[in-house]
CSV table of C-alpha atoms in Angstrom, one decimal:
chain,number,residue,atom,x,y,z
P,13,MET,CA,98.7,103.6,77.0
P,14,ILE,CA,97.7,102.6,80.5
P,15,GLY,CA,96.4,99.1,80.6
P,16,LEU,CA,95.4,96.4,83.1
P,17,GLU,CA,99.0,95.6,84.1
P,18,HIS,CA,99.6,99.2,85.3
P,19,PHE,CA,96.7,99.0,87.7
P,20,LEU,CA,97.5,95.5,88.8
P,21,PHE,CA,101.1,96.6,89.5
P,22,VAL,CA,100.0,99.5,91.7
P,23,ALA,CA,97.6,97.2,93.6
P,24,ALA,CA,100.4,94.7,94.1
P,25,VAL,CA,102.8,97.3,95.5
P,26,LEU,CA,100.0,98.6,97.8
P,27,PHE,CA,99.3,95.0,99.0
P,28,VAL,CA,103.0,94.3,99.7
P,29,ILE,CA,103.3,97.6,101.6
P,30,GLY,CA,100.2,96.5,103.7
P,31,LEU,CA,101.7,93.1,104.3
P,32,TYR,CA,105.0,94.7,105.5
P,33,GLY,CA,103.0,96.9,107.9
P,34,VAL,CA,101.0,93.9,109.3
P,35,LEU,CA,104.2,92.0,109.9
P,36,THR,CA,106.3,94.8,111.4
P,37,LYS,CA,104.0,97.1,113.3
P,38,ARG,CA,103.8,96.8,117.1
P,39,ASN,CA,100.7,99.0,117.6
P,40,VAL,CA,97.5,97.1,117.1
P,41,THR,CA,95.8,100.1,115.5
P,42,ALA,CA,98.7,100.4,113.0
P,43,ILE,CA,98.2,96.7,112.1
P,44,LEU,CA,94.5,97.4,111.4
P,45,MET,CA,95.5,100.4,109.2
P,46,SER,CA,97.9,98.2,107.2
P,47,MET,CA,95.1,95.7,106.7
P,48,GLU,CA,92.9,98.4,105.2
P,49,LEU,CA,95.8,99.1,102.7
P,50,MET,CA,95.7,95.4,101.7
P,51,LEU,CA,91.9,95.5,101.3
P,52,ASN,CA,92.2,98.6,99.1
P,53,ALA,CA,94.7,96.8,96.9
P,54,VAL,CA,92.2,94.0,96.5
P,55,ASN,CA,89.5,96.5,95.5
P,56,ILE,CA,91.7,98.1,92.9
P,57,ASN,CA,92.3,94.6,91.4
P,58,LEU,CA,88.6,93.8,91.3
P,59,ILE,CA,87.7,97.1,89.7
P,60,ALA,CA,90.5,96.9,87.2
P,61,PHE,CA,89.5,93.4,86.1
P,62,SER,CA,85.9,94.6,85.9
P,63,ARG,CA,86.9,97.5,83.6
P,64,PHE,CA,89.3,95.7,81.3
P,65,ILE,CA,88.1,92.0,81.2
P,66,THR,CA,84.3,92.0,81.8
P,67,PRO,CA,83.2,95.7,81.3
P,68,GLU,CA,79.6,94.7,80.2
P,69,SER,CA,78.6,92.7,83.3
P,70,MET,CA,80.3,94.8,86.2
P,71,THR,CA,80.6,91.7,88.5
P,72,GLY,CA,84.0,93.1,89.8
P,73,GLN,CA,82.3,96.2,91.0
P,74,VAL,CA,79.6,94.2,92.8
P,75,PHE,CA,82.4,92.3,94.6
P,76,ALA,CA,84.2,95.5,95.4
P,77,ILE,CA,81.0,96.8,97.1
P,78,PHE,CA,80.9,93.6,99.3
P,79,THR,CA,84.6,94.0,100.1
P,80,ILE,CA,84.0,97.6,101.3
P,81,THR,CA,81.0,96.4,103.4
P,82,ILE,CA,83.0,93.7,105.1
P,83,ALA,CA,86.1,95.9,105.6
P,84,ALA,CA,83.9,98.5,107.3
P,85,ALA,CA,82.4,95.8,109.6
P,86,GLU,CA,85.9,94.4,110.3
P,87,LEU,CA,87.3,97.7,111.2
P,88,ALA,CA,84.5,98.7,113.5
P,89,VAL,CA,84.8,95.4,115.5
P,90,GLY,CA,88.6,95.5,115.4
P,91,LEU,CA,88.8,99.0,116.8
P,92,ALA,CA,86.2,98.1,119.5
P,93,LEU,CA,88.5,95.2,120.4
P,94,VAL,CA,91.5,97.5,120.5
P,95,PHE,CA,89.6,99.9,122.8
P,96,ARG,CA,88.6,97.0,125.1
P,97,ILE,CA,92.1,95.6,125.2
P,98,TYR,CA,93.5,99.1,126.1
P,99,HIS,CA,90.8,99.4,128.8
P,100,ASP,CA,91.7,96.0,130.3
P,101,ARG,CA,95.5,95.9,129.9
P,102,ASN,CA,96.5,99.6,129.4
P,103,THR,CA,98.6,98.8,126.3
P,104,VAL,CA,98.0,98.4,122.6
P,105,ASP,CA,101.5,96.9,121.9
P,106,ALA,CA,101.1,93.6,120.1
P,107,GLU,CA,104.4,92.3,121.5
P,108,GLN,CA,103.0,92.6,125.1
P,109,LEU,CA,99.6,91.0,124.4
P,110,ASN,CA,100.9,87.5,124.7
P,111,ARG,CA,99.1,86.2,127.8
P,112,MET,CA,96.0,84.1,127.4
P,113,ARG,CA,94.4,85.5,130.6
P,114,TRP,CA,95.3,87.9,133.3
C,12,MET,CA,95.7,114.9,74.1
C,13,SER,CA,93.2,113.3,76.5
C,14,GLU,CA,95.4,110.2,76.3
C,15,TYR,CA,98.3,112.2,77.8
C,16,ILE,CA,96.0,113.6,80.5
C,17,TYR,CA,94.8,110.1,81.4
C,18,THR,CA,98.4,108.8,81.5
C,19,ALA,CA,99.6,111.7,83.6
C,20,SER,CA,96.7,111.5,86.1
C,21,PHE,CA,97.3,107.7,86.4
C,22,TYR,CA,100.9,108.3,87.4
C,23,VAL,CA,100.0,111.1,89.7
C,24,PHE,CA,97.4,109.0,91.6
C,25,ALA,CA,99.7,105.9,91.6
C,26,ALA,CA,102.6,107.9,93.1
C,27,MET,CA,100.2,109.5,95.6
C,28,VAL,CA,98.9,106.0,96.7
C,29,ILE,CA,102.3,104.4,97.0
C,30,ILE,CA,104.1,107.2,98.6
C,31,SER,CA,101.4,107.8,101.2
C,32,ALA,CA,101.1,104.0,101.9
C,33,LEU,CA,104.9,103.9,102.5
C,34,GLY,CA,104.4,106.8,104.9
C,35,VAL,CA,101.7,104.8,106.7
C,36,VAL,CA,104.0,101.9,107.5
C,37,ARG,CA,107.2,104.0,108.1
C,38,LYS,CA,106.0,106.9,110.2
C,39,THR,CA,106.5,106.5,113.9
C,40,ASN,CA,103.8,109.0,114.9
C,41,ILE,CA,100.6,107.1,114.5
C,42,MET,CA,98.5,110.3,113.9
C,43,HIS,CA,100.7,111.2,110.9
C,44,ALA,CA,100.2,107.6,109.7
C,45,ALA,CA,96.4,107.8,110.0
C,46,LEU,CA,96.3,111.1,108.0
C,47,LEU,CA,98.6,109.6,105.3
C,48,LEU,CA,96.2,106.7,105.2
C,49,VAL,CA,93.4,109.1,104.4
C,50,LEU,CA,95.5,110.6,101.6
C,51,CYS,CA,96.1,107.1,100.3
C,52,PHE,CA,92.3,106.3,100.2
C,53,ILE,CA,91.7,109.6,98.3
C,54,GLY,CA,94.4,108.5,95.7
C,55,VAL,CA,92.7,105.1,95.4
C,56,SER,CA,89.4,106.9,94.7
C,57,GLY,CA,91.2,108.8,91.9
C,58,LEU,CA,92.3,105.4,90.4
C,59,TYR,CA,88.6,104.3,90.5
C,60,VAL,CA,87.6,107.4,88.5
C,61,LEU,CA,90.3,106.5,85.9
C,62,LEU,CA,88.8,103.0,85.8
C,63,GLU,CA,85.4,104.5,85.1
C,64,ALA,CA,83.9,103.3,88.3
C,65,ASP,CA,82.3,106.6,89.4
C,66,TYR,CA,79.9,105.1,91.9
C,67,LEU,CA,82.7,103.2,93.7
C,68,ALA,CA,84.9,106.3,93.7
C,69,ALA,CA,82.2,108.2,95.5
C,70,VAL,CA,81.7,105.2,97.9
C,71,GLN,CA,85.4,105.1,98.5
C,72,LEU,CA,85.5,108.8,99.4
C,73,LEU,CA,82.5,108.6,101.7
C,74,VAL,CA,83.3,105.3,103.5
C,75,TYR,CA,87.1,105.3,103.6
C,76,GLY,CA,87.9,109.0,103.4
C,77,GLY,CA,85.1,109.9,105.8
C,78,ALA,CA,83.8,107.1,108.1
C,79,VAL,CA,86.9,104.9,108.4
C,80,ALA,CA,89.2,107.9,108.8
C,81,ILE,CA,87.1,109.2,111.6
C,82,ILE,CA,86.9,106.0,113.5
C,83,ILE,CA,90.6,105.3,113.2
C,84,ILE,CA,91.5,108.8,114.4
C,85,LEU,CA,88.9,108.6,117.2
C,86,SER,CA,90.3,105.2,118.3
C,87,ILE,CA,93.9,106.7,118.3
C,88,MET,CA,92.7,109.6,120.5
C,89,LEU,CA,91.0,107.2,122.9
C,90,THR,CA,93.9,104.8,123.3
C,91,HIS,CA,97.2,106.9,123.4
C,92,ARG,CA,98.3,108.8,126.4
C,93,ARG,CA,102.1,108.8,126.1
C,94,ARG,CA,104.4,110.6,123.8
C,95,MET,CA,103.0,110.7,120.2
C,96,GLU,CA,106.4,110.5,118.5
C,97,GLU,CA,106.9,106.8,119.4
C,98,THR,CA,103.3,105.5,119.1
C,99,SER,CA,103.8,103.3,115.9
C,100,LEU,CA,107.2,101.6,116.2
C,101,ALA,CA,108.4,98.6,114.2
C,102,ASN,CA,109.3,95.3,115.9
C,103,ASN,CA,112.6,93.5,115.4
C,104,ARG,CA,111.4,91.6,112.4
C,105,ALA,CA,111.4,94.5,110.0
C,106,ARG,CA,114.3,93.2,107.9
C,107,ALA,CA,112.8,89.8,107.4
C,108,ALA,CA,109.4,91.3,106.6
C,109,ALA,CA,111.0,93.6,104.0
C,110,LEU,CA,112.8,90.7,102.4
C,111,LEU,CA,109.6,88.6,102.3
C,112,GLY,CA,107.7,91.6,100.9
C,113,LEU,CA,110.2,92.1,98.1
C,114,LEU,CA,110.1,88.3,97.2
C,115,PHE,CA,106.3,88.4,97.1
C,116,MET,CA,106.4,91.6,95.0
C,117,ALA,CA,108.7,89.9,92.5
C,118,LEU,CA,106.4,86.9,92.3
C,119,LEU,CA,103.3,89.1,91.8
C,120,ALA,CA,105.1,91.2,89.1
C,121,LEU,CA,106.1,88.0,87.2
C,122,VAL,CA,102.5,86.8,87.3
C,123,ILE,CA,101.1,90.2,86.2
C,124,PHE,CA,103.5,90.7,83.3
C,125,TYR,CA,103.6,87.2,82.0
C,126,THR,CA,99.9,86.4,82.0
C,127,PRO,CA,98.2,87.0,78.6
C,128,TRP,CA,95.1,89.0,79.5
C,129,ASN,CA,92.0,88.8,77.4
C,130,TYR,CA,91.1,92.4,77.0
C,131,SER,CA,87.4,92.9,76.2
C,132,PRO,CA,86.7,95.5,73.5
C,133,ALA,CA,83.3,96.3,75.0
C,134,GLU,CA,82.6,99.8,76.4
C,135,PRO,CA,81.9,99.9,80.2
C,136,SER,CA,78.2,99.6,81.1
C,137,GLN,CA,76.1,102.3,82.7
C,138,LEU,CA,75.5,102.5,86.4
C,139,THR,CA,72.0,101.0,86.0
C,140,VAL,CA,73.6,97.7,85.0
C,141,LEU,CA,75.4,97.7,88.4
C,142,ALA,CA,72.1,98.4,90.2
C,143,ASN,CA,70.3,95.6,88.3
C,144,VAL,CA,73.1,93.1,89.0
C,145,LEU,CA,73.2,94.0,92.7
C,146,LEU,CA,69.5,93.7,93.2
C,147,THR,CA,68.7,90.6,91.1
C,148,GLY,CA,71.5,88.1,90.9
C,149,TYR,CA,73.4,89.2,94.1
C,150,VAL,CA,70.4,90.2,96.2
C,151,LEU,CA,71.0,87.5,98.8
C,152,PRO,CA,74.6,88.5,99.5
C,153,PHE,CA,73.4,92.1,99.5
C,154,GLU,CA,70.9,91.4,102.3
C,155,ILE,CA,73.4,89.3,104.2
C,156,GLY,CA,75.8,92.3,104.0
C,157,ALA,CA,73.1,94.5,105.6
C,158,VAL,CA,72.7,92.0,108.4
C,159,LEU,CA,76.5,91.8,108.8
C,160,LEU,CA,76.7,95.5,109.2
C,161,LEU,CA,74.0,95.5,111.9
C,162,ALA,CA,75.7,92.6,113.7
C,163,ALA,CA,79.1,94.4,113.5
C,164,MET,CA,77.5,97.6,114.9
C,165,ILE,CA,75.9,95.8,117.9
C,166,GLY,CA,79.1,93.8,118.5
C,167,ALA,CA,81.3,97.0,118.4
C,168,VAL,CA,79.0,98.8,120.9
C,169,LEU,CA,78.9,95.8,123.2
C,170,LEU,CA,82.7,95.2,123.0
C,171,ALA,CA,83.6,98.9,123.5
C,172,LYS,CA,81.1,99.6,126.3
C,173,GLY,CA,81.2,96.2,128.1
C,174,VAL,CA,78.3,94.2,129.5
C,175,ASP,CA,76.9,95.0,132.9
C,176,GLU,CA,77.6,92.0,135.1
C,177,GLU,CA,74.9,92.1,137.8
């Protein structure tokens, strides 16, 4: 029988993988991709709680819709910033982006 | 019998999500990582179907599997000119990050398996309930979300294009 714990465990593993990616990646685009993994883990949690704890009110699904909206906005602005940084400094390596101005 | 199918499909989707997510953080070619990310999003959408959230499964496929995948791959194509094999390297903190991740994972697993969850016996509601909740109680956050998307779109265009300084 698959219960709430199984979904929460998969989401926790996904979140930790995303956290590892954010901490270790040097490419800024890869960091943004790892952040998307973490946001997906949060969405799985919200929908699993909505299914198993409050199935009649669906509040978790409403919050998941807002999370998806904000993730899309964040990714669009983030990738525009990556593009701008590449245009200005000719690199997307987070280790080399340590100057305040140039 | 349908119980077995449900269990089997849960494990298939969970394995798909976790293996492709590991590929996203371990691959050194960022284009492979981006394509694995799309596979991971499709697996998450399958988990939503198993959680009886059909609308969100469709939104997941459209927004993440479609739009997000396209802008990530477009951004990779616009920013990388050198050899693709070494475009997504790890820094020298990989060991410490893995240790931190494992500790955090252990903490989360403890919390998940030792919390007594109050399962609700009710059946999941119809999609019309979601529509009602979204457009009555949560109508203000809904509209703010629309404004946020507009602001993000204008901001992304301005940031990527640059402002004419005359």
